[in-house]
Coordinates of N, CA and C and ligand atoms in Angstrom, one line a residue:
X24 N 16.2 9.1 -6.1 CA 16.3 7.6 -7.3 C 14.9 6.8 -7.4
X25 N 14.1 7.1 -5.8 CA 12.8 6.6 -6.1 C 11.8 7.4 -6.1
X26 N 10.9 7.0 -7.1 CA 10.0 8.1 -7.2 C 8.5 7.9 -5.8
X27 N 8.5 9.0 -5.9 CA 7.2 9.2 -4.5 C 6.0 8.2 -5.1
X28 N 5.5 7.7 -4.5 CA 4.0 7.0 -4.8 C 3.0 7.1 -3.9
X29 N 1.9 7.6 -4.1 CA 0.9 8.4 -3.1 C -0.4 7.4 -3.6
X30 N -0.9 6.8 -2.9 CA -2.1 5.7 -3.3 C -3.3 5.7 -2.4
X31 N -4.2 5.5 -2.8 CA -5.8 5.9 -2.0 C -5.8 4.3 -2.1
X32 N -6.5 4.0 -0.5 CA -7.1 2.4 -0.4 C -8.7 3.0 0.0
X33 N -9.7 2.8 -1.0 CA -11.0 3.3 -0.7 C -11.9 2.2 0.2
X34 N -11.0 1.0 0.2 CA -11.6 0.1 1.4 C -13.2 -0.3 1.1
X35 N -14.2 -0.5 2.0 CA -15.6 -0.7 1.3 C -16.5 0.5 1.4
X36 N -15.9 1.7 0.5 CA -16.4 2.7 0.7 C -16.9 3.4 -0.9
X37 N -17.2 4.0 -1.1 CA -18.0 4.6 -2.6 C -18.7 3.5 -3.2
X38 N -19.4 4.3 -4.2 CA -20.2 3.1 -5.4 C -19.7 4.0 -6.8
X39 N -20.2 2.9 -7.6 CA -19.6 3.6 -9.1 C -19.9 5.1 -9.3
X40 N -20.8 5.4 -8.9 CA -21.6 7.0 -9.3 C -20.7 7.9 -8.1
X41 N -20.5 7.7 -7.0 CA -19.4 8.5 -6.2 C -18.2 8.3 -6.3
X42 N -17.9 7.4 -6.7 CA -16.7 7.1 -7.1 C -15.9 7.8 -8.2
X43 N -16.8 7.8 -9.2 CA -16.4 8.2 -10.3 C -16.7 10.0 -10.6
X44 N -17.7 10.2 -9.4 CA -17.7 11.8 -9.2 C -16.0 12.1 -8.5
X45 N -15.8 11.7 -7.8 CA -14.6 12.2 -7.1 C -13.4 12.2 -8.0
X46 N -13.0 11.0 -8.9 CA -12.3 11.1 -9.6 C -11.9 12.1 -10.7
X47 N -13.4 12.4 -11.3 CA -13.7 13.8 -11.8 C -13.0 14.8 -11.3
X48 N -13.3 15.3 -10.1 CA -13.0 16.2 -9.5 C -11.0 16.3 -9.1
X49 N -11.0 14.9 -9.0 CA -9.5 15.0 -8.4 C -8.8 14.9 -9.6
X50 N -9.0 14.4 -10.8 CA -7.9 14.4 -12.0 C -7.4 15.9 -12.4
X51 N -8.0 16.8 -12.3 CA -7.4 18.1 -13.0 C -6.3 18.8 -11.7
X52 N -6.7 17.9 -10.4 CA -6.0 18.8 -9.1 C -4.7 18.2 -9.0
X53 N -4.7 16.8 -9.3 CA -3.3 15.8 -9.4 C -2.6 15.8 -10.8
X54 N -3.0 16.5 -12.1 CA -2.5 16.1 -13.1 C -1.2 16.3 -13.4
X55 N -0.5 17.3 -12.1 CA 0.6 17.9 -12.4 C 1.7 17.3 -11.4
X56 N 1.1 16.1 -10.7 CA 1.8 15.3 -9.6 C 3.3 15.3 -10.1
X57 N 4.3 15.2 -9.0 CA 5.4 14.7 -9.4 C 5.5 13.5 -8.8
X58 N 4.5 12.6 -8.9 CA 4.7 11.3 -7.9 C 3.9 10.5 -8.7
X59 N 3.9 9.1 -8.7 CA 3.1 8.1 -9.1 C 1.6 8.2 -8.2
X60 N 0.4 8.2 -8.8 CA -0.8 8.3 -8.3 C -1.5 7.1 -8.5
X61 N -2.1 6.5 -7.5 CA -3.2 5.2 -7.7 C -4.1 5.5 -6.7
X62 N -5.6 5.0 -7.1 CA -6.6 4.6 -6.3 C -6.7 3.4 -6.1
X63 N -6.5 2.5 -5.2 CA -7.0 1.0 -5.0 C -8.6 1.0 -4.6
X64 N -9.4 0.0 -5.3 CA -10.8 0.4 -5.1 C -11.4 -1.1 -5.2
X65 N -12.6 -1.1 -4.6 CA -13.0 -2.6 -4.4 C -13.1 -3.3 -6.0
X66 N -13.1 -4.2 -5.9 CA -12.9 -5.3 -7.1 C -14.3 -4.7 -7.8
X67 N -15.4 -4.8 -7.5 CA -16.5 -4.5 -8.2 C -16.7 -3.2 -9.0
X68 N -16.1 -1.9 -8.6 CA -15.4 -0.6 -9.2 C -14.4 -0.3 -10.0
X69 N -14.1 -1.6 -10.2 CA -12.7 -1.4 -11.1 C -13.1 -1.0 -12.6
X70 N -13.9 -2.0 -12.8 CA -14.4 -1.5 -14.5 C -14.7 0.0 -14.8
X71 N -15.7 0.4 -13.4 CA -15.9 2.0 -13.8 C -15.2 3.2 -13.5
X72 N -14.0 2.8 -12.5 CA -13.1 3.6 -12.1 C -12.1 3.7 -13.3
X73 N -11.8 2.4 -13.8 CA -10.7 2.5 -15.3 C -11.5 3.5 -16.2
X74 N -12.8 3.5 -16.1 CA -13.3 4.2 -17.5 C -13.2 5.8 -16.7
X75 N -13.3 6.0 -15.5 CA -13.5 7.1 -14.9 C -12.0 8.0 -14.7
X76 N -10.9 7.1 -14.6 CA -9.8 7.6 -14.6 C -9.0 7.5 -16.2
X77 N -9.6 7.3 -17.1 CA -8.8 6.9 -18.5 C -8.4 8.5 -19.0
X78 N -7.0 8.6 -19.4 CA -6.6 10.0 -19.9 C -6.2 10.5 -18.6
X79 N -6.3 10.4 -17.6 CA -5.6 11.0 -16.6 C -4.2 10.3 -15.9
X80 N -3.7 11.0 -14.9 CA -2.6 10.0 -14.4 C -2.9 9.4 -13.3
X81 N -4.2 9.0 -12.7 CA -4.5 7.7 -11.8 C -4.5 6.7 -12.3
X82 N -4.0 5.8 -11.3 CA -3.7 4.6 -12.0 C -5.0 3.7 -10.8
X83 N -5.6 2.9 -11.5 CA -6.6 2.2 -10.9 C -5.9 0.8 -10.4
X84 N -6.1 0.5 -9.4 CA -5.5 -0.7 -8.4 C -6.7 -1.5 -7.4
X85 N -6.0 -2.7 -7.2 CA -7.1 -3.7 -6.4 C -6.7 -3.4 -5.1
X86 N -7.4 -4.3 -4.4 CA -7.5 -3.9 -2.9 C -6.9 -5.6 -2.4
X87 N -7.1 -6.4 -3.5 CA -6.5 -8.0 -2.8 C -6.4 -8.5 -4.4
X88 N -5.9 -9.8 -4.3 CA -5.5 -10.8 -5.3 C -5.2 -12.2 -4.9
X89 N -6.1 -13.1 -5.7 CA -5.9 -14.2 -5.2 C -4.7 -15.0 -6.0
X90 N -4.5 -16.1 -5.4 CA -3.2 -16.8 -5.8 C -3.2 -17.6 -7.0
X91 N -4.3 -17.9 -6.9 CA -4.8 -19.3 -7.9 C -5.4 -18.5 -9.3
X92 N -5.0 -19.3 -10.3 CA -5.1 -18.6 -11.4 C -6.6 -18.3 -12.1
X93 N -7.3 -20.0 -11.3 CA -8.8 -20.0 -11.6 C -9.5 -21.0 -10.4
X94 N -10.5 -20.8 -10.4 CA -11.0 -22.1 -9.5 C -12.1 -21.7 -8.7
X95 N -12.2 -23.1 -7.7 CA -13.2 -22.7 -6.9 C -12.9 -21.9 -5.5
X96 N -13.0 -20.6 -5.8 CA -12.4 -19.7 -4.4 C -13.2 -18.6 -4.8
X97 N -14.7 -19.1 -4.3 CA -15.8 -17.8 -4.1 C -15.5 -16.4 -3.2
X98 N -15.7 -15.8 -4.2 CA -15.6 -14.2 -3.8 C -14.1 -13.8 -4.0
X99 N -13.3 -14.3 -4.5 CA -11.6 -14.1 -4.9 C -11.9 -13.4 -6.3
X100 N -11.0 -12.9 -6.5 CA -10.5 -12.0 -7.8 C -9.2 -12.6 -8.3
X101 N -9.1 -12.9 -9.4 CA -7.7 -13.4 -9.9 C -6.8 -12.5 -10.7
X102 N -5.7 -12.8 -10.9 CA -4.9 -11.9 -11.6 C -5.4 -11.5 -12.7
X103 N -5.8 -12.7 -14.0 CA -6.5 -12.4 -15.0 C -7.6 -11.3 -15.3
X104 N -8.4 -11.5 -14.3 CA -9.6 -10.5 -13.9 C -9.0 -9.1 -14.0
X105 N -8.0 -9.0 -12.8 CA -7.5 -7.7 -12.5 C -6.9 -7.4 -14.3
X106 N -6.1 -7.9 -14.7 CA -5.2 -7.3 -15.8 C -6.2 -7.1 -16.9
X107 N -7.6 -7.8 -17.0 CA -8.5 -7.6 -18.1 C -8.3 -5.9 -18.0
X108 N -8.6 -5.3 -17.2 CA -9.1 -3.8 -16.9 C -7.7 -2.9 -16.7
X109 N -6.4 -3.7 -17.0 CA -5.1 -3.1 -17.1 C -4.8 -2.7 -15.4
X110 N -5.0 -3.3 -14.7 CA -4.8 -2.9 -13.3 C -3.4 -3.0 -13.0
X111 N -3.0 -2.2 -12.4 CA -1.4 -2.3 -12.5 C -1.0 -2.4 -10.5
X112 N -1.8 -2.1 -9.9 CA -1.3 -2.4 -8.3 C -2.3 -3.2 -7.8
X113 N -1.9 -4.2 -6.6 CA -3.1 -4.6 -6.0 C -2.3 -4.6 -4.2
X114 N -3.0 -4.2 -3.4 CA -2.8 -3.9 -2.1 C -3.0 -5.3 -1.7
X115 N -1.7 -5.8 -0.7 CA -1.9 -7.5 -0.3 C -1.4 -7.4 1.4
X116 N -2.3 -8.2 1.8 CA -1.7 -8.1 3.7 C -2.1 -6.8 4.4
X117 N -3.1 -6.4 3.8 CA -3.7 -5.0 4.6 C -4.0 -5.5 6.0
X118 N -3.7 -4.6 7.1 CA -4.1 -5.2 8.5 C -5.5 -5.5 8.6
X119 N -6.2 -5.1 7.8 CA -7.8 -5.5 7.8 C -8.3 -6.6 7.4
X120 N -7.5 -7.0 6.3 CA -7.5 -8.6 6.1 C -7.1 -9.6 6.8
X121 N -5.9 -9.2 7.5 CA -5.1 -10.0 8.4 C -6.0 -10.0 9.5
X122 N -6.7 -8.7 10.3 CA -7.2 -9.0 11.5 C -9.0 -9.3 11.3
X123 N -9.4 -9.3 9.9 CA -10.8 -9.9 9.9 C -10.9 -11.3 9.0
X124 N -10.2 -11.4 8.2 CA -10.1 -12.4 7.3 C -9.2 -13.2 7.4
X125 N -8.3 -13.5 8.3 CA -7.1 -14.5 8.9 C -6.3 -14.4 7.7
X126 N -5.7 -13.5 7.0 CA -4.9 -13.6 6.3 C -3.3 -13.8 7.1
X127 N -2.7 -14.6 6.7 CA -1.5 -15.1 7.4 C -0.4 -14.5 6.1
X128 N 0.8 -14.5 7.2 CA 2.2 -14.2 6.2 C 2.3 -15.0 5.0
X129 N 1.9 -16.4 4.9 CA 2.0 -17.2 4.1 C 1.3 -17.0 3.0
X130 N 0.0 -16.6 3.1 CA -1.2 -15.9 2.3 C -0.7 -15.0 1.5
X131 N -0.3 -13.8 2.2 CA 0.8 -12.6 1.7 C 1.6 -13.0 0.8
X132 N 2.4 -14.1 1.2 CA 3.5 -14.4 0.2 C 3.1 -14.9 -1.2
X133 N 2.0 -15.8 -1.0 CA 1.2 -16.2 -2.4 C 0.5 -15.3 -3.3
X134 N 0.2 -14.3 -2.7 CA -0.5 -13.5 -3.3 C 0.8 -12.3 -3.7
X135 N 1.5 -12.3 -3.1 CA 2.6 -11.3 -3.7 C 3.6 -11.7 -4.7
X136 N 3.8 -13.2 -5.0 CA 4.5 -13.8 -5.8 C 3.5 -14.1 -7.1
X137 N 2.3 -14.4 -6.8 CA 1.4 -14.2 -8.3 C 1.2 -12.8 -8.8
X138 N 1.1 -11.6 -7.9 CA 1.0 -10.5 -8.3 C 2.2 -10.3 -9.5
X139 N 3.5 -10.6 -8.9 CA 4.8 -10.2 -9.8 C 4.6 -10.7 -10.9
X140 N 4.2 -12.1 -10.8 CA 4.1 -13.3 -12.0 C 3.8 -12.6 -13.1
X141 N 2.5 -11.9 -12.8 CA 1.2 -11.2 -13.5 C 1.6 -9.6 -14.2
X142 N 2.9 -9.5 -13.8 CA 3.2 -7.7 -14.4 C 2.3 -6.7 -13.2
X143 N 2.0 -7.2 -11.9 CA 1.1 -6.5 -11.0 C 1.7 -5.6 -9.9
X144 N 2.1 -4.6 -9.7 CA 2.9 -4.3 -8.4 C 2.2 -4.5 -7.3
X145 N 2.8 -5.5 -6.5 CA 2.3 -5.7 -5.0 C 2.3 -4.5 -4.0
X146 N 1.4 -3.9 -3.3 CA 1.6 -2.9 -2.1 C 1.5 -4.0 -1.0
X147 N 2.7 -4.1 -0.4 CA 2.7 -5.2 0.7 C 2.4 -4.5 1.8
X148 N 1.4 -4.9 2.9 CA 1.2 -4.3 4.0 C 2.1 -4.8 5.1
X149 N 2.8 -4.3 6.2 CA 3.5 -4.5 7.2 C 3.0 -4.1 8.5
X150 N 3.2 -4.3 9.8 CA 3.0 -3.1 10.8 C 2.6 -3.9 11.8
X151 N 3.0 -3.2 12.9 CA 2.6 -3.5 14.4 C 1.2 -3.2 15.2
X152 N 0.9 -4.1 15.9 CA 0.0 -3.5 16.7 C 0.0 -2.6 17.8
X153 N -0.4 -2.0 18.7 CA -0.4 -1.3 19.5 C 0.3 -2.0 20.7
X154 N -0.4 -3.1 21.2 CA 0.1 -4.2 21.9 C 1.6 -4.8 21.7
X155 N 2.0 -4.7 20.0 CA 3.3 -5.2 19.8 C 4.0 -4.3 20.4
X156 N 3.8 -2.7 19.8 CA 4.6 -1.7 19.7 C 5.2 -1.6 21.3
X157 N 4.1 -1.8 21.9 CA 4.3 -1.3 23.4 C 5.1 -2.5 24.2
X158 N 5.0 -3.7 23.6 CA 5.5 -5.0 24.0 C 7.0 -5.1 23.7
X159 N 7.6 -3.8 22.8 CA 8.8 -3.6 22.5 C 9.3 -4.9 21.1
X160 N 8.2 -5.3 20.4 CA 8.5 -6.5 19.4 C 8.4 -6.2 18.1
X161 N 7.9 -4.6 18.0 CA 7.7 -4.4 16.7 C 8.8 -4.7 15.7
X162 N 10.0 -4.8 16.0 CA 10.9 -5.2 14.7 C 11.0 -6.8 14.7
X163 N 10.6 -7.4 15.6 CA 10.4 -8.8 15.5 C 9.2 -9.3 14.8
X164 N 8.2 -8.3 14.9 CA 6.8 -8.8 14.0 C 7.0 -8.2 12.7
X165 N 7.7 -7.2 12.4 CA 7.9 -6.8 10.9 C 9.1 -7.9 10.3
X166 N 10.1 -8.4 10.9 CA 11.1 -9.4 10.7 C 10.1 -10.6 10.0
X167 N 9.2 -10.9 10.8 CA 8.5 -12.0 10.4 C 7.9 -11.8 9.4
X168 N 7.1 -10.4 8.9 CA 6.1 -10.2 7.9 C 7.1 -10.1 6.8
X169 N 8.3 -9.4 6.8 CA 9.1 -9.5 5.7 C 9.4 -10.6 5.0
X170 N 9.9 -11.6 5.9 CA 10.9 -13.0 5.5 C 9.8 -13.4 5.1
X171 N 8.6 -13.8 5.6 CA 7.8 -14.8 5.2 C 7.2 -14.2 4.1
X172 N 6.8 -12.8 4.0 CA 5.6 -12.4 2.9 C 6.6 -12.1 1.6
X173 N 7.9 -12.0 1.7 CA 8.7 -11.5 0.6 C 9.8 -13.0 0.2
X174 N 9.4 -14.0 0.9 CA 9.9 -15.4 0.4 C 10.0 -15.5 -1.1
X175 N 11.1 -15.9 -1.5 CA 11.1 -16.2 -2.9 C 10.7 -15.1 -3.9
X176 N 10.7 -14.1 -3.7 CA 10.8 -12.9 -4.5 C 12.1 -12.6 -5.2
X177 N 12.1 -12.7 -6.7 CA 13.3 -12.2 -7.4 C 13.9 -10.9 -7.5
X178 N 12.9 -10.3 -7.7 CA 13.2 -8.9 -7.8 C 12.4 -7.5 -6.8
X179 N 13.2 -7.5 -5.7 CA 12.6 -6.9 -4.6 C 12.2 -5.4 -5.0
X180 N 12.9 -5.0 -6.0 CA 12.5 -3.2 -6.5 C 11.3 -3.1 -7.0
X181 N 10.8 -4.3 -7.5 CA 9.3 -4.4 -8.2 C 8.0 -4.4 -6.9
X182 N 8.4 -4.4 -6.1 CA 7.4 -4.4 -4.6 C 7.4 -3.0 -4.3
X183 N 6.4 -2.8 -3.8 CA 6.1 -1.8 -2.9 C 5.7 -1.8 -1.5
X184 N 6.1 -1.6 -0.4 CA 5.8 -2.1 1.1 C 5.0 -0.6 1.4
X185 N 4.0 -0.9 2.2 CA 3.4 -0.1 3.3 C 3.4 -0.2 4.4
X186 N 4.3 0.6 5.1 CA 4.5 0.2 6.6 C 3.1 1.4 7.2
X187 N 2.1 0.4 7.8 CA 1.0 0.9 8.5 C 1.2 0.2 9.5
X188 N 1.3 0.8 11.1 CA 1.0 0.7 12.1 C -0.2 0.8 12.5
X189 N -0.9 -1.1 13.0 CA -2.3 -0.8 13.0 C -2.8 0.2 14.0
X190 N -2.2 0.7 15.0 CA -2.9 1.6 15.7 C -2.9 2.7 15.1
X191 N -2.3 3.3 14.0 CA -2.4 4.3 13.2 C -3.8 4.9 12.2
X192 N -4.2 3.2 11.8 CA -5.0 3.1 10.8 C -6.3 3.4 11.0
X193 N -6.9 4.7 10.3 CA -8.6 5.0 10.9 C -8.7 5.5 12.1
X194 N -7.6 5.8 13.0 CA -8.0 6.0 14.6 C -7.6 7.5 14.5
X195 N -7.1 8.3 13.4 CA -6.4 9.8 13.7 C -5.3 9.9 14.4
X196 N -4.8 8.7 15.0 CA -3.4 8.7 15.6 C -2.5 8.3 14.7
X197 N -1.6 9.4 14.1 CA -0.3 9.4 13.2 C 0.5 8.6 14.2
X198 N 1.7 8.1 13.3 CA 2.9 7.9 14.1 C 3.9 9.3 13.6
X199 N 4.4 9.8 14.7 CA 5.4 10.8 14.5 C 6.2 11.0 13.3
X200 N 6.9 12.1 12.8 CA 7.6 11.6 11.7 C 8.8 11.0 12.0
X201 N 8.9 11.1 13.1 CA 10.5 10.3 13.6 C 10.3 9.1 13.7
X202 N 9.0 8.6 14.4 CA 8.5 7.1 14.7 C 8.6 6.8 13.1
X203 N 7.9 7.2 12.3 CA 7.6 6.4 10.9 C 9.0 6.6 10.5
X204 N 9.8 7.6 10.3 CA 11.3 7.4 9.8 C 11.9 6.4 10.4
X205 N 11.7 6.2 11.5 CA 12.9 4.8 12.1 C 12.0 3.6 11.9
X206 N 11.0 3.3 11.7 CA 10.8 2.0 11.6 C 10.6 2.0 10.1
X207 N 10.7 2.7 9.4 CA 10.7 2.5 7.6 C 12.2 2.3 7.7
X208 N 12.8 3.1 8.2 CA 14.4 2.8 8.1 C 15.0 1.4 8.7
X209 N 14.2 1.0 9.4 CA 14.6 -0.6 9.9 C 14.1 -1.5 8.8
X210 N 13.1 -1.2 8.3 CA 12.3 -2.1 7.2 C 13.4 -2.2 6.3
X211 N 13.8 -0.7 5.6 CA 14.7 -0.5 4.7 C 16.2 -1.8 4.9
X212 N 16.5 -1.7 6.1 CA 17.8 -2.5 6.2 C 17.3 -4.1 6.5
X213 N 16.3 -4.3 6.8 CA 16.2 -5.6 7.2 C 16.1 -6.1 5.8
X214 N 15.1 -5.2 4.7 CA 15.2 -5.7 3.5 C 16.4 -6.2 2.7
X215 N 17.4 -5.0 3.3 CA 19.0 -5.0 2.8 C 19.4 -6.5 3.4
X216 N 18.9 -6.8 4.3 CA 19.6 -8.2 4.9 C 19.0 -9.6 4.1
X217 N 17.5 -9.4 3.9 CA 17.1 -10.5 3.3 C 17.5 -10.5 1.7
X218 N 17.5 -9.4 1.0 CA 18.1 -9.4 -0.3 C 19.6 -8.9 -0.5
X219 N 19.5 -7.6 -0.6 CA 20.7 -6.8 -0.6 C 20.6 -5.3 -0.6
X220 N 21.8 -4.8 0.1 CA 21.4 -3.5 0.7 C 21.2 -2.6 -0.6
X221 N 21.8 -3.0 -1.5 CA 21.5 -1.8 -2.9 C 20.1 -2.2 -3.4
X222 N 19.6 -3.5 -3.4 CA 18.5 -3.5 -3.6 C 17.2 -2.7 -2.9
X223 N 17.4 -2.7 -1.5 CA 16.9 -2.1 -0.6 C 16.6 -0.6 -0.7
X224 N 17.8 -0.2 -1.2 CA 17.6 1.4 -1.6 C 16.6 1.5 -2.6
X225 N 16.4 0.8 -3.7 CA 15.6 0.9 -4.6 C 13.8 0.6 -4.3
X226 N 13.8 0.2 -3.1 CA 12.4 -0.4 -2.6 C 11.5 1.1 -2.5
X227 N 10.2 1.2 -3.4 CA 9.6 2.3 -2.6 C 9.1 2.0 -1.2
X228 N 8.8 2.8 -0.1 CA 8.2 2.3 1.2 C 7.5 3.3 1.5
X229 N 6.2 3.1 1.7 CA 5.1 4.0 1.9 C 4.7 3.8 3.5
X230 N 4.5 5.0 3.8 CA 3.9 5.2 5.2 C 2.2 5.1 5.3
X231 N 1.7 4.7 6.0 CA 0.1 4.5 5.9 C -0.3 4.4 7.4
X232 N -1.4 5.4 7.8 CA -1.8 5.4 9.0 C -2.0 6.8 9.4
X233 N -3.6 7.2 9.0 CA -4.3 8.6 9.2 C -3.2 9.9 8.9
X234 N -2.8 9.3 7.3 CA -2.2 10.4 6.9 C -3.1 11.1 6.3
X235 N -3.0 12.4 6.4 CA -3.8 13.4 5.6 C -3.0 14.7 5.2
X236 N -4.0 15.8 4.6 CA -3.7 17.0 4.0 C -2.3 17.8 4.9
X237 N -2.7 17.5 6.4 CA -1.8 18.6 7.3 C -0.7 17.6 7.6
X238 N -0.7 16.5 7.9 CA 0.7 15.6 8.3 C 1.6 15.2 7.3
X239 N 1.1 15.3 5.8 CA 1.7 14.6 4.7 C 3.2 15.2 4.6
X240 N 3.1 16.8 4.7 CA 4.6 17.4 4.2 C 5.4 16.6 5.2
X241 N 5.3 16.6 6.6 CA 6.2 16.1 7.5 C 7.2 14.9 7.2
X242 N 5.7 14.2 7.0 CA 6.0 12.8 6.9 C 7.1 12.3 6.0
X243 N 6.5 13.0 4.3 CA 6.8 12.7 3.2 C 8.4 13.4 3.2
X244 N 8.9 14.6 4.3 CA 9.9 15.2 4.1 C 11.3 14.1 4.7
X245 N 10.8 12.8 5.2 CA 11.6 12.0 5.9 C 12.3 11.3 4.6
X246 N 13.2 11.1 5.2 CA 14.6 10.8 4.2 C 14.1 9.0 3.4
X247 N 13.7 8.1 4.5 CA 13.1 6.9 4.1 C 11.6 6.6 3.6
X248 N 10.9 7.6 3.8 CA 9.8 7.6 3.5 C 9.5 8.0 2.1
X249 N 8.9 7.3 1.1 CA 8.3 7.6 -0.4 C 7.3 7.8 -0.8
X250 N 6.3 7.7 0.0 CA 4.6 7.6 -0.3 C 4.1 7.6 1.0
X251 N 3.0 7.4 0.4 CA 2.0 7.1 1.5 C 0.9 6.3 0.7
X252 N 0.2 5.3 1.7 CA -1.3 4.6 1.5 C -2.0 5.7 2.7
X253 N -3.0 5.8 1.5 CA -4.1 6.9 2.4 C -5.7 6.0 2.5
X254 N -6.0 5.8 3.6 CA -7.6 5.4 3.9 C -8.9 6.5 3.8
X255 N -8.6 6.9 4.7 CA -9.9 7.8 5.0 C -9.9 9.2 3.7
X256 N -8.6 9.7 4.1 CA -8.5 10.9 3.2 C -8.2 10.5 1.7
X257 N -8.5 9.5 1.2 CA -8.6 9.3 0.0 C -10.0 9.1 -0.8
X258 N -11.0 9.3 0.3 CA -12.2 9.5 0.0 C -12.9 10.8 -0.2
X259 N -12.0 12.0 -0.4 CA -12.2 13.4 -0.6 C -11.1 14.1 -1.2
X260 N -11.0 15.3 -1.4 CA -10.4 16.1 -2.2 C -9.1 16.3 -1.4
X261 N -8.6 15.9 -0.4 CA -7.7 16.1 0.7 C -6.8 15.1 0.0
X262 N -7.2 14.4 -0.8 CA -6.1 13.1 -1.5 C -5.6 14.1 -2.4
X263 N -5.8 15.0 -3.2 CA -5.0 15.8 -4.1 C -4.1 16.2 -3.5
X264 N -4.1 17.3 -2.1 CA -3.5 18.3 -1.3 C -2.1 16.9 -1.0
X265 N -2.6 15.8 -0.4 CA -1.3 14.8 -0.1 C -0.9 14.6 -1.3
X266 N -1.1 14.3 -2.3 CA -0.5 14.0 -4.0 C 0.1 15.2 -4.0
X267 N 0.0 16.4 -4.2 CA 0.9 17.6 -4.0 C 1.4 18.1 -2.6
X268 N 2.0 17.1 -2.3 CA 2.9 17.3 -0.9 C 3.9 18.3 -1.0
X269 N 4.5 18.1 -2.2 CA 6.0 19.0 -2.6 C 5.5 20.1 -2.9
X270 N 4.5 20.7 -3.4 CA 4.1 22.2 -3.6 C 3.4 23.4 -2.9
Ligands
LIG1 C1 -5.2 2.1 5.4 O1 -6.5 1.8 5.6 O2 -4.7 1.5 4.4 C2 -5.0 3.8 6.0 C3 -4.0 3.9 6.1 O3 -6.3 4.4 6.4 P1 -6.4 5.4 7.3 O4 -5.4 6.3 6.3 O5 -7.6 5.8 7.0 O6 -5.4 5.3 8.5

């Protein structure tokens, strides 16, 4: 009942030229995908990548969105700016934003509500650090991220959650299939408690953290894992292999 969703997160990589060239190569390889496909790209690349992806099944997303409609927020991007280019997704609360830019759960919540109010699907990132996992507080950390981050959301089915253990991002260290399944099942249970169990069944939950062409099949075979948020592997043709995980 949940359609798988594979999304790339280019982060601060690629230029308009290299990005367009990659999309041109990826497009025929992912054309028959059985899942939704998106590439979330730096804001400055959105116009050119939207053009490059025109007529394909690749949707272009943003890596962030500000909560204010407009105003004195140097360096930020509003929902209207994104909508002008038909952006359908925005990553919110990525661990790199939390770690390097002071992103709090309260900010994640404001961005999430703004995306929803503007018809943009938020990809809300949650996940624990290595210290937190080893300290046995993973569930407590996720509870707080979900309770605050999703506060006042009316229809949780309109949200995508990306479970990204911080220790697995860009490190080559993937959570095992079982670890990822167990934690994502916990996230679904928690969403069920905050909203309702039936609502939780409708929420697409991705795994993210060194997911690649080799480990994607095992992860995607888990009952609660509905997709992937892909960093490094979305910068190359491996992304197409992940999108075609079921073939
Ligand atoms: C990410 O940044 O969302 C991510 C999962 O990165 P990587 O795939 O490189 O670990």
